[in-house]
Short mmCIF file of C-alpha atoms and ligand atoms in Angstrom, two decimals:
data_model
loop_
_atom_site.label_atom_id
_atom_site.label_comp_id
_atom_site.label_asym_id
_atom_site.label_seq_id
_atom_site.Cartn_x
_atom_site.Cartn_y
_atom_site.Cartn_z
CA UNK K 1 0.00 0.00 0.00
CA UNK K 2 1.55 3.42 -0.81
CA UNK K 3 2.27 5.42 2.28
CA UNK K 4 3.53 8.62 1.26
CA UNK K 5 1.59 11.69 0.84
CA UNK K 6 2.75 11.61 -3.22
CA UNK K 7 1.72 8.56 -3.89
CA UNK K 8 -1.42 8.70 -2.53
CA UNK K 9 -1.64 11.72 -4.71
CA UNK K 10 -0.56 9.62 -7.68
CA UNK K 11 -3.36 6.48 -6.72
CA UNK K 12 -6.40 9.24 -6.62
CA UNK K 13 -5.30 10.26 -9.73
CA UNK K 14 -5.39 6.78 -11.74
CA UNK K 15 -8.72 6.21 -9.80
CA UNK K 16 -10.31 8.88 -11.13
CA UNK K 17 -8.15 9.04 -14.47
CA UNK K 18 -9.91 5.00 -14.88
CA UNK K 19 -13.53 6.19 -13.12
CA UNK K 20 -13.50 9.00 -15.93
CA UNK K 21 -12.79 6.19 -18.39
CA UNK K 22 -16.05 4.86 -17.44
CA UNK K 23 -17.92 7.66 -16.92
CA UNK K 24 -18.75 7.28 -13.58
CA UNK K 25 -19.69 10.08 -11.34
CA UNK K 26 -18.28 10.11 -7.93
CA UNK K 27 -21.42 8.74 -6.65
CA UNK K 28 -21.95 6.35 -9.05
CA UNK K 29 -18.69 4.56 -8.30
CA UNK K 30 -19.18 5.25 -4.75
CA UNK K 31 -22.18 3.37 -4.75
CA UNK K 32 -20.92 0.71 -6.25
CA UNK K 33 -17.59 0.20 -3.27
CA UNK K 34 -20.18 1.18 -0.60
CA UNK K 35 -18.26 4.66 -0.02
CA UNK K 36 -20.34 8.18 -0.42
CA UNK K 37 -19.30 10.34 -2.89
CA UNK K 38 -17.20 12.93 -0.71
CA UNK K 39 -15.11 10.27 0.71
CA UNK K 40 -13.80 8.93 -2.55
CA UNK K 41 -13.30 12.26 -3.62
CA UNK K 42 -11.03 12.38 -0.09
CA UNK K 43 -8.63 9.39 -1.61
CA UNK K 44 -9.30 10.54 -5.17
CA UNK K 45 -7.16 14.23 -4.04
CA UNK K 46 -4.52 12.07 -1.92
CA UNK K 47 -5.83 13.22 1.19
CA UNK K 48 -6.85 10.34 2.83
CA UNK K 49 -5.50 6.36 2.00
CA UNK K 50 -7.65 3.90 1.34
CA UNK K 51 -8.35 0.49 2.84
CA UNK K 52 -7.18 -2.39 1.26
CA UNK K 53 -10.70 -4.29 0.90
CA UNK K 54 -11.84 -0.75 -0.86
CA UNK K 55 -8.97 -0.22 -3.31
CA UNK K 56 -10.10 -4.08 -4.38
CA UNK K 57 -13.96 -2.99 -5.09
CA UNK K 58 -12.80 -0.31 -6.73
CA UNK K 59 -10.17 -1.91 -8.46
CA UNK K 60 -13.09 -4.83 -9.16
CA UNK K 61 -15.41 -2.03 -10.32
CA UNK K 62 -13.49 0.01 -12.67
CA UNK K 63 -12.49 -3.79 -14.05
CA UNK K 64 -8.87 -3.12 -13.84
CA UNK K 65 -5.92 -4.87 -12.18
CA UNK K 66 -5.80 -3.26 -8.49
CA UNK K 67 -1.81 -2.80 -9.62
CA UNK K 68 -2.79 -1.19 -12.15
CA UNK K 69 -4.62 1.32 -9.44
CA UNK K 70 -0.92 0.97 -7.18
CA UNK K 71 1.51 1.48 -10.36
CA UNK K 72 3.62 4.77 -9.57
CA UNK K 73 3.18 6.33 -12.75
CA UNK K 74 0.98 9.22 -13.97
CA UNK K 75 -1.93 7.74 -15.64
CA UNK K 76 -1.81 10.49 -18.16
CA UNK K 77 0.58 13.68 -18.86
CA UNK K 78 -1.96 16.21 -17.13
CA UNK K 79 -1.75 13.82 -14.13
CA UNK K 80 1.69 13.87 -14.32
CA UNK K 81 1.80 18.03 -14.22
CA UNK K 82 -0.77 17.98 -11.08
CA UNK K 83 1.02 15.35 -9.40
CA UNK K 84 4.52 17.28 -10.06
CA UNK K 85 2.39 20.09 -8.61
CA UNK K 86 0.86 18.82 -5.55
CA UNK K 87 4.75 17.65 -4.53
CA UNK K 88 6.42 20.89 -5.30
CA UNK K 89 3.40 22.61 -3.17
CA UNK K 90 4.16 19.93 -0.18
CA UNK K 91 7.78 20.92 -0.18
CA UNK K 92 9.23 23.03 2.89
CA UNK K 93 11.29 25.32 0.42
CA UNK K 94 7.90 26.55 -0.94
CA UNK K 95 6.13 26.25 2.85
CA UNK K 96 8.89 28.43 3.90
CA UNK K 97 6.92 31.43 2.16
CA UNK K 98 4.01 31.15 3.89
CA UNK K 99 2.04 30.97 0.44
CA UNK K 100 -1.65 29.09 0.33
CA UNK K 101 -1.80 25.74 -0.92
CA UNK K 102 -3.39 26.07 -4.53
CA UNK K 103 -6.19 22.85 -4.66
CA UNK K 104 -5.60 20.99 -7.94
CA UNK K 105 -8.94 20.56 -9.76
CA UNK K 106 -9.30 19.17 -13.15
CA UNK K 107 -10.86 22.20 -14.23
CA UNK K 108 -7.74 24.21 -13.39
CA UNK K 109 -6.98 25.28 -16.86
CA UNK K 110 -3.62 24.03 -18.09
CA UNK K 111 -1.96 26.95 -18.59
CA UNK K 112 -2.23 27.80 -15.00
CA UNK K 113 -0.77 24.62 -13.87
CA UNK K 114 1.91 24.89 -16.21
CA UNK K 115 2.58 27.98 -15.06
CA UNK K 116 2.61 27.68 -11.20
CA UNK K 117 4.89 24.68 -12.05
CA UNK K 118 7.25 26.62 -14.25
CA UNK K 119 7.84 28.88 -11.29
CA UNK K 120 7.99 25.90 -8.63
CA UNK K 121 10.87 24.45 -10.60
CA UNK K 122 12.82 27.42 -11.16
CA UNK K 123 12.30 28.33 -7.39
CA UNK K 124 14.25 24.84 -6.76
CA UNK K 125 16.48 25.61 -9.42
CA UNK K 126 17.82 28.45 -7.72
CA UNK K 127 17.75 26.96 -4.06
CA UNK K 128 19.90 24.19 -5.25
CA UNK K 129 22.43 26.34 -6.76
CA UNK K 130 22.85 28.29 -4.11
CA UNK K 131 23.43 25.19 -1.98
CA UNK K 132 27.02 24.02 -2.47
CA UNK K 133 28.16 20.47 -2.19
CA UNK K 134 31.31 20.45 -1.31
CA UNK K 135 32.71 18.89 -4.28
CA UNK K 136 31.33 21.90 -5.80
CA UNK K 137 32.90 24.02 -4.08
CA UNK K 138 36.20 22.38 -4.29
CA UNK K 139 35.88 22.76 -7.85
CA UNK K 140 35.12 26.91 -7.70
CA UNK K 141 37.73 26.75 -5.37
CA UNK K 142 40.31 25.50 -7.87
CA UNK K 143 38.78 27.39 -10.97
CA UNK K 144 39.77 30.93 -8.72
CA UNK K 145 43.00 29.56 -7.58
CA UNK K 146 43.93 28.86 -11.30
CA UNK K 147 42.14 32.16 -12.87
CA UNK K 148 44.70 33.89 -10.18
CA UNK K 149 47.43 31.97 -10.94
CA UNK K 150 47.17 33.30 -14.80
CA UNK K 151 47.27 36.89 -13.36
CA UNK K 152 49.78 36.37 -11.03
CA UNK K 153 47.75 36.58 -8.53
CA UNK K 154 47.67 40.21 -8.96
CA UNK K 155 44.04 42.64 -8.95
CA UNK K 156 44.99 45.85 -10.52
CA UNK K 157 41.67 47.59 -10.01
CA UNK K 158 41.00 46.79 -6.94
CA UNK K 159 44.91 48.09 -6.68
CA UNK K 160 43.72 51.30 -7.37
CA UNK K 161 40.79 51.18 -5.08
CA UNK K 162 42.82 50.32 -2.25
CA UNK K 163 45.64 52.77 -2.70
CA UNK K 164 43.03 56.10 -3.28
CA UNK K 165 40.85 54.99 -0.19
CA UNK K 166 43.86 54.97 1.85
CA UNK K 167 45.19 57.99 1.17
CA UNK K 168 41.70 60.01 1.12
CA UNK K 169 42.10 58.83 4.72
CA UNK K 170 44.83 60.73 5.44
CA UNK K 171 47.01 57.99 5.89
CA UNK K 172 50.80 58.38 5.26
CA UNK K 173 53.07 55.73 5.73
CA UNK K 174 53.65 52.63 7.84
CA UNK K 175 50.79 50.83 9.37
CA UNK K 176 47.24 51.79 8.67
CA UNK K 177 45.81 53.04 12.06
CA UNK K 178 42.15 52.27 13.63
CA UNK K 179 41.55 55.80 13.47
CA UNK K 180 42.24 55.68 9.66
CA UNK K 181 39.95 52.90 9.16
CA UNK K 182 37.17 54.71 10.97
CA UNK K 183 37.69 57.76 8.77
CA UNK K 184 38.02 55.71 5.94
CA UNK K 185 34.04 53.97 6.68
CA UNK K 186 32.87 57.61 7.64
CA UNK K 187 33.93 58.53 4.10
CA UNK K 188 32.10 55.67 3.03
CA UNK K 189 28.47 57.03 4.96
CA UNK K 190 29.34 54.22 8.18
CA UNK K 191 30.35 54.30 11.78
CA UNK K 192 31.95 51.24 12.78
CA UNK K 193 30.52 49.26 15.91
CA UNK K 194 31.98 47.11 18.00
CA UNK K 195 29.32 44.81 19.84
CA UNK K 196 29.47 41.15 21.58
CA UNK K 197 26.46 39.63 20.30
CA UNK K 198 27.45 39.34 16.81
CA UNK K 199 25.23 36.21 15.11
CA UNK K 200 27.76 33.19 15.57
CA UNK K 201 28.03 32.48 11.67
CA UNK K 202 28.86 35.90 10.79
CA UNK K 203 32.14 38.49 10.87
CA UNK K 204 30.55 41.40 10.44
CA UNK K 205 26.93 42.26 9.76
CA UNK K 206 25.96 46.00 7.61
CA UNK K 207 22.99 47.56 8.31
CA UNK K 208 22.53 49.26 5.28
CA UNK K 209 19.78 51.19 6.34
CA UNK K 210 21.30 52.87 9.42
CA UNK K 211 24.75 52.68 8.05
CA UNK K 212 26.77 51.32 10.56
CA UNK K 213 29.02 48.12 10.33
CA UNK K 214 28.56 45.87 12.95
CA UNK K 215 32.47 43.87 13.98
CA UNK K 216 32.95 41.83 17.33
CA UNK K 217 35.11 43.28 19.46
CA UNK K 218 38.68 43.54 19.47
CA UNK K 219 40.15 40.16 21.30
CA UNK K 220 43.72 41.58 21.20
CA UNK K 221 44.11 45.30 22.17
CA UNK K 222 45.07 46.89 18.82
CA UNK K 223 45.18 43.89 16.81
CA UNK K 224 45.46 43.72 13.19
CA UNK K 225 42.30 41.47 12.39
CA UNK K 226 39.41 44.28 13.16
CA UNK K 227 40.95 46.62 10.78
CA UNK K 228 41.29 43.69 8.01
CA UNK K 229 37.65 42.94 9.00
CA UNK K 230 36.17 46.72 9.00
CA UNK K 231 38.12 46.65 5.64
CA UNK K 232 36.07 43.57 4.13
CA UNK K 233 33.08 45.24 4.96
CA UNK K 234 33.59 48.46 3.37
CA UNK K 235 34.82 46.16 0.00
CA UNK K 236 31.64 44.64 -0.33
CA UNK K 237 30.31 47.81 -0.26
CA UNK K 238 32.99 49.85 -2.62
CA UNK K 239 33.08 46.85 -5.14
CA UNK K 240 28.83 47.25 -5.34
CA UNK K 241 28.87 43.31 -4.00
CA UNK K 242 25.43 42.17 -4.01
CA UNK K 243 23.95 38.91 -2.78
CA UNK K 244 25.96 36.01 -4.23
CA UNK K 245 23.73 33.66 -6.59
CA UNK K 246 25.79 30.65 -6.49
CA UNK K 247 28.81 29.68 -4.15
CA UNK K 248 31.09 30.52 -6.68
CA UNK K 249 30.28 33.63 -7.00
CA UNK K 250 30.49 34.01 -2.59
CA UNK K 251 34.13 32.91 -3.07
CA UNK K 252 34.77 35.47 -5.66
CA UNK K 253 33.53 38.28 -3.48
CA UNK K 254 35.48 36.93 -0.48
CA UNK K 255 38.66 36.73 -2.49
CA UNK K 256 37.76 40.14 -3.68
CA UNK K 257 37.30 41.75 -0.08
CA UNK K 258 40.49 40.16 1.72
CA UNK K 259 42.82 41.61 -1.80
CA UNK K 260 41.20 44.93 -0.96
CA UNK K 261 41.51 44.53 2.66
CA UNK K 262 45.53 43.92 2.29
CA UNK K 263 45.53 46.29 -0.32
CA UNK K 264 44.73 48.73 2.09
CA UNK K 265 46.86 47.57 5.03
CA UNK K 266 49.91 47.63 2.86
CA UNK K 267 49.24 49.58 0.04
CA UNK K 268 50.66 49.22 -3.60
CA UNK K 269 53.34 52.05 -3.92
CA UNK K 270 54.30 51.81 0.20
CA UNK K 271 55.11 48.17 -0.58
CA UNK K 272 56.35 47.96 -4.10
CA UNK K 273 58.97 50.70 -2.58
CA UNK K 274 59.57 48.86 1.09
CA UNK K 275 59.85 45.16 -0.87
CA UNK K 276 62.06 47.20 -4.28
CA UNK K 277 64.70 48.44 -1.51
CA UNK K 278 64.67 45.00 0.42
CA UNK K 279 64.89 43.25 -3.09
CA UNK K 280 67.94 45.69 -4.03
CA UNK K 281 69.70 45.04 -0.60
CA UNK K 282 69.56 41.67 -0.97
CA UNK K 283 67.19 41.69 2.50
CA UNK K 284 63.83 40.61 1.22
CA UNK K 285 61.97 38.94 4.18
CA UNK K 286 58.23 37.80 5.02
CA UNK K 287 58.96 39.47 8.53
CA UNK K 288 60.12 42.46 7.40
CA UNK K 289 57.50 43.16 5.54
CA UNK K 290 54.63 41.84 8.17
CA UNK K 291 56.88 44.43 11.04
CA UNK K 292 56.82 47.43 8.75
CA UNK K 293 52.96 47.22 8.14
CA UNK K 294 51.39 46.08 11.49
CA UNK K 295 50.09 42.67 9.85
CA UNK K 296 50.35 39.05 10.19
CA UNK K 297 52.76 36.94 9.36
CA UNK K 298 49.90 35.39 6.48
CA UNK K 299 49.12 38.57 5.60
CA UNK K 300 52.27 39.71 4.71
CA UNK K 301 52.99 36.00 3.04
CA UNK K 302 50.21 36.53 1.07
CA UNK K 303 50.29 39.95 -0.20
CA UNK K 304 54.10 39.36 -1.53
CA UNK K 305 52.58 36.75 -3.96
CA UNK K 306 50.32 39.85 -5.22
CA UNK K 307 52.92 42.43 -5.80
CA UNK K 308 55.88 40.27 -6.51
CA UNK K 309 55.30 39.22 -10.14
CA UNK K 310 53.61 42.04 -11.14
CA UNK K 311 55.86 45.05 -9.21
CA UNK K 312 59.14 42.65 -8.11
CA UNK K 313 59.70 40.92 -11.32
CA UNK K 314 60.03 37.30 -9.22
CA UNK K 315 57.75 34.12 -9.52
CA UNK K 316 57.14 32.95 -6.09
CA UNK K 317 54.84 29.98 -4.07
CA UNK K 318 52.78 30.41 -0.83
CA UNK K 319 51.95 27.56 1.42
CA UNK K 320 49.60 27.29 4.44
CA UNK K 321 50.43 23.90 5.90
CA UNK K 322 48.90 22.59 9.41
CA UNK K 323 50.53 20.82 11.76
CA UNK K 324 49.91 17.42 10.38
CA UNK K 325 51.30 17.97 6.78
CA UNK K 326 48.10 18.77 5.10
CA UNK K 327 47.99 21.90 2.63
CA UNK K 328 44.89 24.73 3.91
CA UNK K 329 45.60 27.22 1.09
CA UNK K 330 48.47 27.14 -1.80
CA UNK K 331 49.33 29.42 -4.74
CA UNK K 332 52.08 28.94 -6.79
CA UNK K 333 53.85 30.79 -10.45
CA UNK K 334 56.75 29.15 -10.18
CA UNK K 335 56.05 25.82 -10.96
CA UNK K 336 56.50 23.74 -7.77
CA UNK K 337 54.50 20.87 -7.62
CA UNK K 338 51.48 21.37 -5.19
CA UNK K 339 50.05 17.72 -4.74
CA UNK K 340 46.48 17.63 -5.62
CA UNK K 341 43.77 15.40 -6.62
CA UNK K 342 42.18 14.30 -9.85
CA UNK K 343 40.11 17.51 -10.06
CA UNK K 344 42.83 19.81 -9.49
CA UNK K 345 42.04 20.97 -5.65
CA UNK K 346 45.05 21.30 -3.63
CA UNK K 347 42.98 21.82 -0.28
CA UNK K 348 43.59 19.17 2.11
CA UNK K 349 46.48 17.46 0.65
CA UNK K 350 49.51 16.13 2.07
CA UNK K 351 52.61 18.07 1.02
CA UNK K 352 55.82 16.20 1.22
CA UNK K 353 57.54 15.67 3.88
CA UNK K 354 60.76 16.99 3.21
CA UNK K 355 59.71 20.81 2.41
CA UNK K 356 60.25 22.94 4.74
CA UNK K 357 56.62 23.80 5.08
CA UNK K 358 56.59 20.61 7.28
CA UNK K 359 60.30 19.78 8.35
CA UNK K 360 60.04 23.55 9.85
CA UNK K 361 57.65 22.08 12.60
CA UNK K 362 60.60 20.19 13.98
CA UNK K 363 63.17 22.78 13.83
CA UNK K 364 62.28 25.97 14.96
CA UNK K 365 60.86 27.74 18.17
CA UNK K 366 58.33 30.15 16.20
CA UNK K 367 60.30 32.97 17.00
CA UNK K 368 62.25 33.49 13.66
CA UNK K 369 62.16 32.10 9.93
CA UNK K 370 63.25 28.44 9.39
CA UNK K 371 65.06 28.52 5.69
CA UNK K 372 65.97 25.63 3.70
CA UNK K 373 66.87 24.81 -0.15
CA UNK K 374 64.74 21.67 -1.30
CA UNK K 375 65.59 19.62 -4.55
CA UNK K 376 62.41 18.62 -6.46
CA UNK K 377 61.55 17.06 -9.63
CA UNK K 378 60.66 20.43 -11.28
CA UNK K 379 63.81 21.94 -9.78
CA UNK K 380 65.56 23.24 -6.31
CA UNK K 381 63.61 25.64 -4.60
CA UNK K 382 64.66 28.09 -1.90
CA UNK K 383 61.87 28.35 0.67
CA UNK K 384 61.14 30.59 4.02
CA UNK K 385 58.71 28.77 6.62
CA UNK K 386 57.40 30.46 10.05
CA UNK K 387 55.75 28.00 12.29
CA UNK K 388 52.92 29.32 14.69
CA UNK K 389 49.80 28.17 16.18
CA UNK K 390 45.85 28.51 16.78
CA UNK K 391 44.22 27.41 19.66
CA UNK K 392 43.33 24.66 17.95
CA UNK K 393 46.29 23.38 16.18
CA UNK K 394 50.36 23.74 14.57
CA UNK K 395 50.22 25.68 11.03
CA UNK K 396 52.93 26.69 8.98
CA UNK K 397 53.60 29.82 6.42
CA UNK K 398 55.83 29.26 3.80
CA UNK K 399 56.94 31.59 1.19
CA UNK K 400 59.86 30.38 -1.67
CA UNK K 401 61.24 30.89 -4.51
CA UNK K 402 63.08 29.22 -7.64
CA UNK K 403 66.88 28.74 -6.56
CA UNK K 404 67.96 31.43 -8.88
CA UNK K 405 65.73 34.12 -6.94
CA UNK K 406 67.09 33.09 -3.62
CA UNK K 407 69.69 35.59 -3.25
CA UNK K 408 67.13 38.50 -2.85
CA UNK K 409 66.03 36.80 0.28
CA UNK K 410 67.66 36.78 3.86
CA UNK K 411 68.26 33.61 5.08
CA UNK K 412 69.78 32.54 1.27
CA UNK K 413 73.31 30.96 3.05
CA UNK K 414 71.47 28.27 4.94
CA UNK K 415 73.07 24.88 4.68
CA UNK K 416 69.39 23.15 5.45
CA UNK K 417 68.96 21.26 2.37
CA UNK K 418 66.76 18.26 1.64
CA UNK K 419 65.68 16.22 -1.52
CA UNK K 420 61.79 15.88 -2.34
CA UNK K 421 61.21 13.06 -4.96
CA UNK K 422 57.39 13.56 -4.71
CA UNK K 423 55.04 12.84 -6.22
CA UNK K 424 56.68 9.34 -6.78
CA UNK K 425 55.09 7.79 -3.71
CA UNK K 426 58.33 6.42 -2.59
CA UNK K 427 59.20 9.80 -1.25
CA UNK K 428 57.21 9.84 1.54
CA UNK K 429 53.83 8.94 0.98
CA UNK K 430 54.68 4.88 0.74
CA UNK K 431 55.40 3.13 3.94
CA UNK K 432 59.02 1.33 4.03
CA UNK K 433 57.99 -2.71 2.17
CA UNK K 434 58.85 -4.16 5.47
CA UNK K 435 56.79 -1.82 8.01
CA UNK K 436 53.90 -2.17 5.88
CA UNK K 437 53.85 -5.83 5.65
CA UNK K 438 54.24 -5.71 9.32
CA UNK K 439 50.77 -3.38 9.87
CA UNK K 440 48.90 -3.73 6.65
CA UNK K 441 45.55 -4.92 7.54
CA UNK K 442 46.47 -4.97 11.38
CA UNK K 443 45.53 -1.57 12.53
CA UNK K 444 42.96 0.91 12.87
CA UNK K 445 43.40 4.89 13.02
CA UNK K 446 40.41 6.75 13.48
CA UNK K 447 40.87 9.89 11.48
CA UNK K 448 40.49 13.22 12.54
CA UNK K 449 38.61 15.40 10.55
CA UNK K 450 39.13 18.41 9.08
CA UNK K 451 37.34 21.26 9.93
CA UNK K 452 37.93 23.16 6.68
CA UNK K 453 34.63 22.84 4.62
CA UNK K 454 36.60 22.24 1.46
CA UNK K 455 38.52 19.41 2.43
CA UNK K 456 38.37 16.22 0.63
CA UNK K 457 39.11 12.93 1.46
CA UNK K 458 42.07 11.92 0.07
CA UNK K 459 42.56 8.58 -0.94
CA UNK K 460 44.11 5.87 0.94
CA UNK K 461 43.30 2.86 3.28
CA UNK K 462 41.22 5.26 5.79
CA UNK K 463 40.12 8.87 4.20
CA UNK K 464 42.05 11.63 5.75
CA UNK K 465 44.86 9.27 7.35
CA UNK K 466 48.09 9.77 6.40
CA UNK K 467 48.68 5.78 6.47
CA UNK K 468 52.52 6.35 6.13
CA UNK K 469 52.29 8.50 9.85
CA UNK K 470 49.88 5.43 11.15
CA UNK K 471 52.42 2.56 10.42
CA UNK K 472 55.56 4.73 11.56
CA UNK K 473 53.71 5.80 14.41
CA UNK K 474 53.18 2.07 15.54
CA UNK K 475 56.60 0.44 14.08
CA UNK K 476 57.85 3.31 16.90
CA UNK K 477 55.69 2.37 19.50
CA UNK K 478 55.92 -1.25 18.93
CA UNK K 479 59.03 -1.26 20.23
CA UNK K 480 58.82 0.20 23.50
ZN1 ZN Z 501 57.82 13.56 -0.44
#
C-alpha cells in the first residue's frame, strides 16, 4: 500500500483518471464500493488512503488490475503536471513562504498549472544552486586559484581602489591606524561598531539602512584582524557586491574583499617601494615586511605573492600547511609541484615531507624564519617557513622561490637542504615494504577530521589518514 503523501496523490489520480474512463460520477462509483461520494473524492485528491478491501472494489469495479490502481506512474501527462504540482506545493522550500496551498482541480486550466509549475521548478532551481556540495565548491575553489594563478595573482583595479581609499584617509606611511579605518568607513556614509552579540556564523553584519558596520570586538588590544575585517566590509560595499547567486560567485567576493583589505593595510606604492629596496639590498623577508605594516605573518605571506610578479619581477609559491602535513591554502607561479587530486584541488592534501613547510615544525621555536633549499623534480627551490599556532592546532607559512631568486632573500646561506622526490610515492607517501607488511591490515586509526569545509578525502586505506604516519607511528611504539 503506498504510504507517502505523493503517492497517494498519484493512486487518486489513476482512480479517477480509470472512473473518468467509465464515466462514472463520484457517486456512481461510490455506490458501487459502498463509499459516499465525498469520501472517494477524499482518496481521489490524496488526502486520505484507502483500505485495502476498498482499493479491491474499486479496483473490481473500474475492471482493472488493483496494480494497475498501485503502479507509480501518472496515468496520463496532465496527471503527471498535477502530481509534479501537488509535490512541489508539499515541499518546505515553498512552505517556507508562507504561500496558500493552490487545490488541484481538473478544471484548473492548463496553462495555469503549467505555469505555477514553471515557477515551482525554477524556485528549486535556484535553491539548489545556491546550496554548495562540497565537491562543488572544491571545484570553484580551484577554478579561482587557477584564474589567479594566470594573473599572477595580482588585482589591478582593486589596486587602485585600495591605494586612493587609503590615502583620502589621510594615511601616510607605515601601518594603517584604527583611526584611519574609521575615517576611511565615515567617508564611506558608516560608523563602525563594536558589539558582543554578533550572530555566531557571521564576521561582520551591515545595516545598510542605518549605516553602521557591525564587527565583534577587538580580542587583542590593537590587533590587526578588526581593521582587516572593517576593511572587508567596506569592499563589499565599494566593489557594489550584491547577494551572491551561487557559491562561486560568494568565493569570488570573499577573495575580492580580503585583496582589498591587504591592499589597504599595505598599500601598492608603500610596498612595491619597502619590498624594491629590500629586493635591491639583498634583505627581502616575510617578517620584514609583516613588522613594517602592522600585519600578520599570512598577511604579509600573502600579499608578496600579489605584488611580486607584477611590481618585483620574481615568480614565487605560498603555502599554508597545518601541523599534520596537510595543505589549507596554496598558490604557486613558479612551478612547484602542489600535490592535488584528480580535479585539481590542492585543499587538504599532504605536502611532502621533506619541504620545509613541514620539516620547519621540527626545527624551529616560532620565533624566527626556518630557511631551507629543497631539490624537487621540477627543480631546487629556496623556501622561508614560520611555524605558529591557533588554539586549535600547529600551522605553517611558507613563502619560496626558484633557486635562482634566492639571493634577494635573507636567510639565502642556509646549509638546510633536503631532496623531495614527490610525487613518486616512494618519497614519503609509501610506507618502508617491510613496516607495511608488518601493519597492513592490522591496525585501525580513526581519522580526525578536518574542519575546513573544502577538504576532501584523500585517498588511501582510511580517508584523511596519512597511512605512512599510522604505520611509523606504531613500528615506533611497537618497540617500547
Ligand atoms: Zn615527499
Amino acid at each position: 500500500m503506498p504510504t507517502r503523501a505523493s503517492d497517494l496523490v498519484t493512486l487518486g489520480l489513476r482512480i479517477r483518471h480509470f472512473r473518468g474512463e467509465h464515466g462514472l460520477t463520484l457517486d456512481q462509483l461510490g455506490d458501487r464500493v459502498g463509499l459516499a461520494g465525498s469520501q472517494l473524492s477524499l482518496i481521489e485528491n490524496g488526502r486520505r488512503e484507502p483500505k485495502l478491501s476498498t482499493l479491491q472494489d474499486v479496483a473490481t469495479a473500474l475492471a482493472v488490475p488493483i496494480t494497475e490502481l498501485l503502479n507509480g506512474e501518472a496515468p496520463n501527462t496532465r496527471a503527471a503536471l498535477e502530481i509534479e504540482l501537488a509535490r512541489a506545493q508539499k515541499n518546505p522550500l515553498y512552505g517556507a513562504l508562507g504561500l496558500p496551498t493552490v487545490k488541484v482541480t481538473k478544471g484548473m486550466p492548463l496553462a495555469a498549472l503549467e505555469s505555477l509549475l514553471g515557477l515551482h521548478r525554477e524556485l528549486a532551481r535556484r535553491a539548489s544552486e545556491a546550496i554548495a556540495t562540497p565537491e562543488e565548491a572544491r571545484r570553484a575553489n580551484t577554478e579561482l586559484r587557477e584564474l589567479m594563478r594566470e594573473q599572477d595573482n595580482y588585482m589591478p583595479d582593486i589596486e587602485q581602489l585600495a591605494e586612493d581609499q587609503v590615502q583620502a584617509s589621510g594615511h601616510v606611511s607605515g601601518a594603517l591606524t584604527h583611526r584611519e579605518v574609521s575615517v576611511m568607513a565615515e567617508q564611506l556614509g558608516f560608523n563602525l561598531i563594536y558589539v558582543n552579540d554578533l550572530p555566531g556564523s557571521t564576521r561582520s553584519v551591515t545595516d545598510l539602512v542605518n549605516h553602521r558596520i557591525y564587527l565583534p570586538p577587538a580580542s587583542i588590544p590593537g590587533g590587526h584582524g578588526l581593521r582587516s575585517m572593517a576593511l572587508q566590509a567596506m569592499g563589499h560595499r565599494l566593489l557594489g557586491h550584491e547577494r551572491p547567486a551561487s557559491y562561486a560567485e560568494f568565493l569570488w567576493q570573499r577573495l575580492q574583499i580580503n585583496y582589498f583589505a591587504a591592499a589597504c593595510l599595505m598599500p601598492r606604492n608603500a610596498s612595491v617601494a619597502f619590498l624594491a629596496n629590500a629586493k635591491r639590498e639583498r634583505e627581502l623577508s616575510v617578517e620584514d615586511f609583516r613588522d613594517a605594516f602592522g600585519v600578520t605573518h599570512e598577511a604579509a605571506a600573502l600579499r608578496l605573492t600579489n605584488l611580486a610578479t607584477s611590481h618585483l619581477d620574481m615568480t614565487l609559491h605560498f603555502l599554508r600547511v597545518t601541523g599534520d602535513g596537510a595543505l589549507q591554502k596554496g598558490y604557486e607561479n613558479d612551478g612547484l609541484p602542489l600535490p592535488a587530486d584528480v580535479t585539481g584541488s590542492i585543499e587538504g592534501q599532504f605536502v611532502c615531507k621533506q619541504w620545509s613547510a613541514r620539516s620547519a615544525f621540527t626545527h624551529t621555536n616560532r620565533t624566527t624564519e626556518f630557511y631551507q633549499y629543497t631539490d624537487t623534480p621540477a627543480g631546487t627551490f629556496w623556501c622561508a617557513t614560520q611555524t605558529g599556532a591557533t588554539d586549535a592546532r600547529e600551522f605553517s607559512i611558507s613563502v619560496g622561490v626558484p633557486f635562482v631568486q634566492a639571493k634577494w632573500f635573507r636567510g639565502r646561506e642556509t646549509t638546510q637542504r633536503a631532496i623531495s622526490r614527490c610525487p613518486d610515492e616512494s618519497c614519503c607517501r609509501r610506507p618502508a615494504s617491510d613496516i607495511s607488511s608488518r601493519w597492513a591490515g592490522k591496525s585501525w586509526p580513526s581519522a580526525r577530521l578536518h574542519a575546513h569545509v573544502l577538504s576532501p578525502l584523500p585517498s588511501g586505506t582510511f580517508p584523511g589518514v596519512d597511512d605512512t604516519e599510522v604505520y611509523e607511528f606504531l613500528e615506533a611504539h611497537a618497540a617500547e
